[in-house]
PDB file of C-alpha atoms in Angstrom:
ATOM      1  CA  UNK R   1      98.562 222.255  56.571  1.00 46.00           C
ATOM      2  CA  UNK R   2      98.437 218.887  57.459  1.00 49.00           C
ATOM      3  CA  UNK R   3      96.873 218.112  61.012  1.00 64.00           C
ATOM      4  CA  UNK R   4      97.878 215.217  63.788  1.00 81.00           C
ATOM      5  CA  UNK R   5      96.841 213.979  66.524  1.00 88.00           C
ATOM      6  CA  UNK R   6      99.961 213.764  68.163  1.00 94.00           C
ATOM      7  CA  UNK R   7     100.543 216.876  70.183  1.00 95.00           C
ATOM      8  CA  UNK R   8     104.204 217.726  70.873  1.00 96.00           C
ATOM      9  CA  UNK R   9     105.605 219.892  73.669  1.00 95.00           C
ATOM     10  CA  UNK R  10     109.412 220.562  74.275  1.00 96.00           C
ATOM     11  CA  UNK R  11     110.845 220.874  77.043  1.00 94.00           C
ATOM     12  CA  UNK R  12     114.486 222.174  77.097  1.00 93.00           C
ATOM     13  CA  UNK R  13     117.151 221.083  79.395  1.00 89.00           C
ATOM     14  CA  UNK R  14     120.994 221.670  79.755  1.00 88.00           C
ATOM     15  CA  UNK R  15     122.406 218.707  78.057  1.00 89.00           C
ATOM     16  CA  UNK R  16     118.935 217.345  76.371  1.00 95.00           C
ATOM     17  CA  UNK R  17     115.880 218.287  75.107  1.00 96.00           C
ATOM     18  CA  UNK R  18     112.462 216.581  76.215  1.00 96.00           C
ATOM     19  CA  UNK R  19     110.327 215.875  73.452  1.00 97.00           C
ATOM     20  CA  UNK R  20     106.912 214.684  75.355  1.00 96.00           C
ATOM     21  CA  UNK R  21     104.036 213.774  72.892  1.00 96.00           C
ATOM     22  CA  UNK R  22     100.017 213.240  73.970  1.00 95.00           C
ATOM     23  CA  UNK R  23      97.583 211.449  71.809  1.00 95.00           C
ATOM     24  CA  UNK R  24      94.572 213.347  71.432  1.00 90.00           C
ATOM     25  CA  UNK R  25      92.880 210.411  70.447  1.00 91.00           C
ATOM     26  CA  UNK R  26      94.479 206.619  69.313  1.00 91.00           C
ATOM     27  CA  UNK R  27      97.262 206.999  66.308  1.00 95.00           C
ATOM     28  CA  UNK R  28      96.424 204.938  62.935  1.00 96.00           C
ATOM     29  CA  UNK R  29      99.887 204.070  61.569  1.00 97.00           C
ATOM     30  CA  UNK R  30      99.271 205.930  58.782  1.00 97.00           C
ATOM     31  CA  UNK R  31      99.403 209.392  60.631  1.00 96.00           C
ATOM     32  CA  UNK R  32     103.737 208.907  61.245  1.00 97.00           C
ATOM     33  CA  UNK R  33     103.280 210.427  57.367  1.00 96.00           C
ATOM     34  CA  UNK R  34     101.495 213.073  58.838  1.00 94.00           C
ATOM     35  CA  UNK R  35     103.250 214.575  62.134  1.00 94.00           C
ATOM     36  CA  UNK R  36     105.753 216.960  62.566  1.00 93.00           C
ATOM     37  CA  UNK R  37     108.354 216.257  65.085  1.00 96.00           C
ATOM     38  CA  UNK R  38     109.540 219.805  66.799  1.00 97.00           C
ATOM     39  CA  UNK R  39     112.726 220.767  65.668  1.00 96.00           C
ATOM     40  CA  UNK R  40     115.156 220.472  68.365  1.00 95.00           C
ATOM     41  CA  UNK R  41     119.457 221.230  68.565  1.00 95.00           C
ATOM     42  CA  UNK R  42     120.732 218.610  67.510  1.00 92.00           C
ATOM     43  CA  UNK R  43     123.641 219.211  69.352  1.00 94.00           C
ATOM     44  CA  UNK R  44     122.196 218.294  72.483  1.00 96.00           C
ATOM     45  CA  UNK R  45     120.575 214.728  73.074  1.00 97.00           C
ATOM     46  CA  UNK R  46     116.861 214.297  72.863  1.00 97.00           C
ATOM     47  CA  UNK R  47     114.492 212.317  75.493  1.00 97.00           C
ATOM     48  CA  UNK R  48     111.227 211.266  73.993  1.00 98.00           C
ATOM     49  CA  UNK R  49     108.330 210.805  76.100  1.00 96.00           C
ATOM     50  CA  UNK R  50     104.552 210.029  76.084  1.00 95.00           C
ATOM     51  CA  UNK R  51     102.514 206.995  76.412  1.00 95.00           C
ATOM     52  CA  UNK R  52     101.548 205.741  72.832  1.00 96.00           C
ATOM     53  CA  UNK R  53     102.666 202.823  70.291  1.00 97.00           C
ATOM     54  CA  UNK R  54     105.820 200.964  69.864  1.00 98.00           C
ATOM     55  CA  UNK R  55     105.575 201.979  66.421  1.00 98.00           C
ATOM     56  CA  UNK R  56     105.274 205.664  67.131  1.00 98.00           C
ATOM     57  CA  UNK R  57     108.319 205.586  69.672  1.00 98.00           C
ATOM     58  CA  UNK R  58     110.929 203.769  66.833  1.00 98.00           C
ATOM     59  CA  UNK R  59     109.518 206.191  64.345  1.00 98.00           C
ATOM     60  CA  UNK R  60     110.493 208.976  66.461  1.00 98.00           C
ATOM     61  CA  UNK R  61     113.820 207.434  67.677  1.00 98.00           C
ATOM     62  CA  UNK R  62     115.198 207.277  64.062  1.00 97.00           C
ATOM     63  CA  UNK R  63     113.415 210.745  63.143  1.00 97.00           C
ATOM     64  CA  UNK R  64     115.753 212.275  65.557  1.00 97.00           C
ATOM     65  CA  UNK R  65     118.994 210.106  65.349  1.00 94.00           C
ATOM     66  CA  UNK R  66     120.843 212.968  63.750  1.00 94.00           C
ATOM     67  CA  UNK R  67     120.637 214.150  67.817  1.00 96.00           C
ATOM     68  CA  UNK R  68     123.975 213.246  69.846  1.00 97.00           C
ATOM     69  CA  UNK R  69     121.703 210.718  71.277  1.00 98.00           C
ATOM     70  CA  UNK R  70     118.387 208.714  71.875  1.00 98.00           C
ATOM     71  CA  UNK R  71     116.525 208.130  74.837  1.00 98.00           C
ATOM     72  CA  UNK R  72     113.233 206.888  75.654  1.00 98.00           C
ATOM     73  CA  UNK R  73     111.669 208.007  79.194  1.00 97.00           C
ATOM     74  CA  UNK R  74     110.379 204.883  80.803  1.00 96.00           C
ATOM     75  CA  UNK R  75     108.240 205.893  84.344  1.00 93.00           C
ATOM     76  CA  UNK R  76     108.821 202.801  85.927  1.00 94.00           C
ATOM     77  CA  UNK R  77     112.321 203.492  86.207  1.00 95.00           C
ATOM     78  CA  UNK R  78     112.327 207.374  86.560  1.00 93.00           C
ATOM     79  CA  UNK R  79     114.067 208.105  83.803  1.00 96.00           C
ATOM     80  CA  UNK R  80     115.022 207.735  80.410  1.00 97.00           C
ATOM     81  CA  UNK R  81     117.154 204.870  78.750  1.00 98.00           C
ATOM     82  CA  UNK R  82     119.765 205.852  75.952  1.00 98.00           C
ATOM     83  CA  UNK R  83     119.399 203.693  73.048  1.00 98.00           C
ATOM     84  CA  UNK R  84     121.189 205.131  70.427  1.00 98.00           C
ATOM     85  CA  UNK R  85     124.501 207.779  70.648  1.00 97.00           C
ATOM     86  CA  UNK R  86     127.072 209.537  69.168  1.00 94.00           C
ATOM     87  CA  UNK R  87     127.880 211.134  72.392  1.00 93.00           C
ATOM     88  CA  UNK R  88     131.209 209.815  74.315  1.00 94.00           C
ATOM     89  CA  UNK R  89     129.699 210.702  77.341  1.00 94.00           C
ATOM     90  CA  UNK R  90     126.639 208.861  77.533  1.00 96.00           C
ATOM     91  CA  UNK R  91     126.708 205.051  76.716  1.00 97.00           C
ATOM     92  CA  UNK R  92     123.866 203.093  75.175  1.00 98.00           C
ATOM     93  CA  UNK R  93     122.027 200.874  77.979  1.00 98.00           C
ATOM     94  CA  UNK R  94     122.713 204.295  80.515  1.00 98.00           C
ATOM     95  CA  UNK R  95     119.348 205.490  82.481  1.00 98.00           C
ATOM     96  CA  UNK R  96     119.364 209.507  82.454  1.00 96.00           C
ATOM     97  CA  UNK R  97     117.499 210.155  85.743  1.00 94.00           C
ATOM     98  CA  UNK R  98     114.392 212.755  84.795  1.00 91.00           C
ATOM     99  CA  UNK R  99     112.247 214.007  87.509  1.00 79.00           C
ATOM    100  CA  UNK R 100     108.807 214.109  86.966  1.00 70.00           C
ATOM    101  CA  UNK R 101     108.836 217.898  87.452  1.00 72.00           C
ATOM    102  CA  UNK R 102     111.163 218.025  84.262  1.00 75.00           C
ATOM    103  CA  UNK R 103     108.077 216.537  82.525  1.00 73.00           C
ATOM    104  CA  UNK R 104     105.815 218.724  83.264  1.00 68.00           C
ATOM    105  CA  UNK R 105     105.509 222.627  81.873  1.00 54.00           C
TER     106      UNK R 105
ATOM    107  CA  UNK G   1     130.655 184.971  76.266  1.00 46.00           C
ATOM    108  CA  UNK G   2     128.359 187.533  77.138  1.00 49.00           C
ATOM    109  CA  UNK G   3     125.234 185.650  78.039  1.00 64.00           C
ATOM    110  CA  UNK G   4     121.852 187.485  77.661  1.00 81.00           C
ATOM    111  CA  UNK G   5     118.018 187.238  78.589  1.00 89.00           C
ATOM    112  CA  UNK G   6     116.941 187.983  75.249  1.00 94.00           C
ATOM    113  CA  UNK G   7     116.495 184.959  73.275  1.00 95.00           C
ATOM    114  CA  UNK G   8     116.104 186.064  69.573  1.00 96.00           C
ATOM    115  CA  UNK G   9     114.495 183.623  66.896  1.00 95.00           C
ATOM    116  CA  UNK G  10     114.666 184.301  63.154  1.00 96.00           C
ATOM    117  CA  UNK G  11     111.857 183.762  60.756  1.00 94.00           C
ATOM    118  CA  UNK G  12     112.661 184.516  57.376  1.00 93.00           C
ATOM    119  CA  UNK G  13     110.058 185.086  54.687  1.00 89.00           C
ATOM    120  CA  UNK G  14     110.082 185.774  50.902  1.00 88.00           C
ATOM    121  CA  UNK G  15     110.311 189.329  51.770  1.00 89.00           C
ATOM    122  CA  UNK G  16     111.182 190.303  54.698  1.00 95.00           C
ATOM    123  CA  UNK G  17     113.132 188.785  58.436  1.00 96.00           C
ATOM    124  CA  UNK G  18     111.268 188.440  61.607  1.00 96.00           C
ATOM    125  CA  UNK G  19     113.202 188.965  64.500  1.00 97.00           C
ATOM    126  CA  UNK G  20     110.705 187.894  67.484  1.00 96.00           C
ATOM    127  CA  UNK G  21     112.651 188.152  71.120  1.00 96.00           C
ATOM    128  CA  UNK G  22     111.445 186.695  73.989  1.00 95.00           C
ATOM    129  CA  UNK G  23     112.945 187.510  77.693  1.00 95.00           C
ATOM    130  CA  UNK G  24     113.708 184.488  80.317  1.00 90.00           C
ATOM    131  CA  UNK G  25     113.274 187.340  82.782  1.00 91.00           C
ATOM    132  CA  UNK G  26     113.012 190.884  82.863  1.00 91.00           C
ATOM    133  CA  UNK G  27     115.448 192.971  80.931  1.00 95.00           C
ATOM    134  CA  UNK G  28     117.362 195.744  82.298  1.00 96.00           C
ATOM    135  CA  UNK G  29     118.694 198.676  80.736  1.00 97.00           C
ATOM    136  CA  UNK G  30     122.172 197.833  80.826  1.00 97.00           C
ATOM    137  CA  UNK G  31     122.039 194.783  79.506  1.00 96.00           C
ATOM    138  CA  UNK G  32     121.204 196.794  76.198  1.00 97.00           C
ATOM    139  CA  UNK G  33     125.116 196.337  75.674  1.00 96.00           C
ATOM    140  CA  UNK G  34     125.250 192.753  76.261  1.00 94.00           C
ATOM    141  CA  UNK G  35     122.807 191.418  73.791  1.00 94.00           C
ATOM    142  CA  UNK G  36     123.601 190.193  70.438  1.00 93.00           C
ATOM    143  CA  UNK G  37     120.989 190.481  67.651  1.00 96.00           C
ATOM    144  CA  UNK G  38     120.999 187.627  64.979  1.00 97.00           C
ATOM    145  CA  UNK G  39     122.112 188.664  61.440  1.00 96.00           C
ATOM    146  CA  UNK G  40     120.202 189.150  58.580  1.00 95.00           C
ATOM    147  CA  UNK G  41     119.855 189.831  55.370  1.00 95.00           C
ATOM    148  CA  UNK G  42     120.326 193.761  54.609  1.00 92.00           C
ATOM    149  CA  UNK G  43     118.757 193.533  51.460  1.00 94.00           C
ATOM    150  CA  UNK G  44     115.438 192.648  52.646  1.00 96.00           C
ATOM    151  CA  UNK G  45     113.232 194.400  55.174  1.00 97.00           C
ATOM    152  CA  UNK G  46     113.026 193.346  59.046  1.00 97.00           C
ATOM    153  CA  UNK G  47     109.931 192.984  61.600  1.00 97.00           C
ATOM    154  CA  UNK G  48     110.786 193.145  65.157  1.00 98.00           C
ATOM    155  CA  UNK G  49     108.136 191.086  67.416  1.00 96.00           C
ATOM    156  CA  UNK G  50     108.160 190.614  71.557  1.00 95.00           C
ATOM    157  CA  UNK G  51     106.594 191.615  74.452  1.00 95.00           C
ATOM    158  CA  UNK G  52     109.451 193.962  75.509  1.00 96.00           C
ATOM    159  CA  UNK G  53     110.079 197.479  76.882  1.00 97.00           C
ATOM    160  CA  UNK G  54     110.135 200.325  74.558  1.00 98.00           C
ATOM    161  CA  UNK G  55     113.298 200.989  74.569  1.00 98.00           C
ATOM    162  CA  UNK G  56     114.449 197.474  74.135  1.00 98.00           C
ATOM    163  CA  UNK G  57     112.374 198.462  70.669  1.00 98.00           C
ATOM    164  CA  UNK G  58     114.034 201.742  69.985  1.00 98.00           C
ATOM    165  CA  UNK G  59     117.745 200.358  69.993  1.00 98.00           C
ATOM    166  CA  UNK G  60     117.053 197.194  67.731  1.00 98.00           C
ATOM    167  CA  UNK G  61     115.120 199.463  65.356  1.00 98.00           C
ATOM    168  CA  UNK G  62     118.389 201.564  65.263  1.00 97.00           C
ATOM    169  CA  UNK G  63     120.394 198.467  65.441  1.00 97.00           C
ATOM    170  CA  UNK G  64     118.724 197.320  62.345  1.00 97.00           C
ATOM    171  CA  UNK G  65     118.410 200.445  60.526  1.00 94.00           C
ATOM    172  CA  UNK G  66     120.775 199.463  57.244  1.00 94.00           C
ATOM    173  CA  UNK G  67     118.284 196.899  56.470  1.00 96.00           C
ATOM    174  CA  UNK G  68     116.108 197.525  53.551  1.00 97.00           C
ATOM    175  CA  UNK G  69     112.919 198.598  56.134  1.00 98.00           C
ATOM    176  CA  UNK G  70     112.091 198.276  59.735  1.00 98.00           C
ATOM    177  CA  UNK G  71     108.810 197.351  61.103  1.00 98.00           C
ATOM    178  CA  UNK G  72     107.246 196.443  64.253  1.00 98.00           C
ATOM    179  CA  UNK G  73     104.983 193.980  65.253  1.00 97.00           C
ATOM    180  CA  UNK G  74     101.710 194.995  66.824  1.00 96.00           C
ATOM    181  CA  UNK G  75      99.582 192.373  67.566  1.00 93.00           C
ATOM    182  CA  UNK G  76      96.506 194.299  67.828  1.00 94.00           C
ATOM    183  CA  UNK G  77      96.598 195.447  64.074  1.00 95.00           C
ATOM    184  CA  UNK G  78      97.628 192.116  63.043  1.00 93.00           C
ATOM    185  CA  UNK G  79     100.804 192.937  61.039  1.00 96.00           C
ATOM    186  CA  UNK G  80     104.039 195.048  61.652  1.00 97.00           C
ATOM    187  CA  UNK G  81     104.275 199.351  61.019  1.00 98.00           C
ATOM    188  CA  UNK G  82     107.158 199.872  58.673  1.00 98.00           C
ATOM    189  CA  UNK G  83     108.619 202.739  61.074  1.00 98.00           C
ATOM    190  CA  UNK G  84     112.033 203.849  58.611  1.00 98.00           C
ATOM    191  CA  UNK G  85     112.466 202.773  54.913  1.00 97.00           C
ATOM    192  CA  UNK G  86     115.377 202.346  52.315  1.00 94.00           C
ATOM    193  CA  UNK G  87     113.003 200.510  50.419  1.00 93.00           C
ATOM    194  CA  UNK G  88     110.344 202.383  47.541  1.00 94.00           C
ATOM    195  CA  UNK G  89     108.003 199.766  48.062  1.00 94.00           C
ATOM    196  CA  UNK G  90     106.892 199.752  51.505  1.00 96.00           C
ATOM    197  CA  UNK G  91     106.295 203.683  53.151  1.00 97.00           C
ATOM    198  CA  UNK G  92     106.565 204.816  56.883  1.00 98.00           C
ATOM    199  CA  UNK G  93     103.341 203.882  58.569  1.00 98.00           C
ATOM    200  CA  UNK G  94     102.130 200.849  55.856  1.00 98.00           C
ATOM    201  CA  UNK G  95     101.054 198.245  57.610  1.00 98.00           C
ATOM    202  CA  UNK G  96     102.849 194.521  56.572  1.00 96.00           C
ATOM    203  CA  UNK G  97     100.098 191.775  57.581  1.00 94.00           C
ATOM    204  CA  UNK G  98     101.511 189.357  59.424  1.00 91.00           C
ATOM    205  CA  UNK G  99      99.766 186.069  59.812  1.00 79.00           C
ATOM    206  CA  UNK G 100      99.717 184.653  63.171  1.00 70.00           C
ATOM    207  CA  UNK G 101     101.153 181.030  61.957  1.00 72.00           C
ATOM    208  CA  UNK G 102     104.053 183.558  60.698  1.00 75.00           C
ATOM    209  CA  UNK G 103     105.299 183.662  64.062  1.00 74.00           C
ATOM    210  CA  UNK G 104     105.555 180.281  65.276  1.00 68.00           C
ATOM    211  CA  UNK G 105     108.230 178.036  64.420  1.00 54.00           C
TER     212      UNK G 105
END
């Protein structure tokens, strides 16, 4: 079984599911052929969160862009901007408000 | 005409189309829907570059996604992560060297 540094919780929500990811150590680029990505419904949007690459973030984004949509948690605004959708209610551009207590377990 | 604080430049190369953004000020999420990304040739792979938020990332990886590949730039490995890929030649996590002089006009 292959092994990653890139540890994965989910958290669930009502309308999307947090995907937070910690770095046990730094990612080579080589690892995205490595990780796992939780599955998650796919009927619900998906928020992806954790501090590493640019890299790792896009890979992730387009991993899960079967989801009804994309966003990526940013802390300096407290929450998480949609950048991809399939989901009339929620535009691209749109910050989802997340409080930090939805981050954490 | 929508107007937008993400100036885009093209550099194209045998194989692939850098795309390298630079903001006159700082971006926010809503302007997402205002900006227009240059366009390129499908059949050949693109490499994003900028200093930029990761989400600004995320949607023109997804923006871009019928090109041939996506990477991203990342300055500190000195060439661009292939993060999705149409394309048998290039894998998810290769990494494209990217000379410096590539990026300047």
């Amino acid at each position: 079984m292959p092994t990653s540094n890139v540890n994965f919780r989910v958290i669930k929500s009502e309308k999307y599911t947090i995907v937070h990811f910690e770095l046990s150590k730094a990612i080579t680029p080589s690892e995205l052929r490595e990780i796992t990505p939780p599955k998650i419904d796919p009927m619900k949007g998906i928020v992806l969160s954790g501090r590493g690459p640019i890299w790792l973030y896009c890979y992730l984004a387009h991993y899960y862009h079967p989801t009804k949509f994309v966003a990526t948690f940013d802390p300096r605004l407290g929450g998480a901007v949609v950048t991809q959708t399939h989901d009339p209610e929620h535009e691209v551009g749109e910050i989802i408000e997340i409080k930090e207590r939805e981050l954490i377990l």
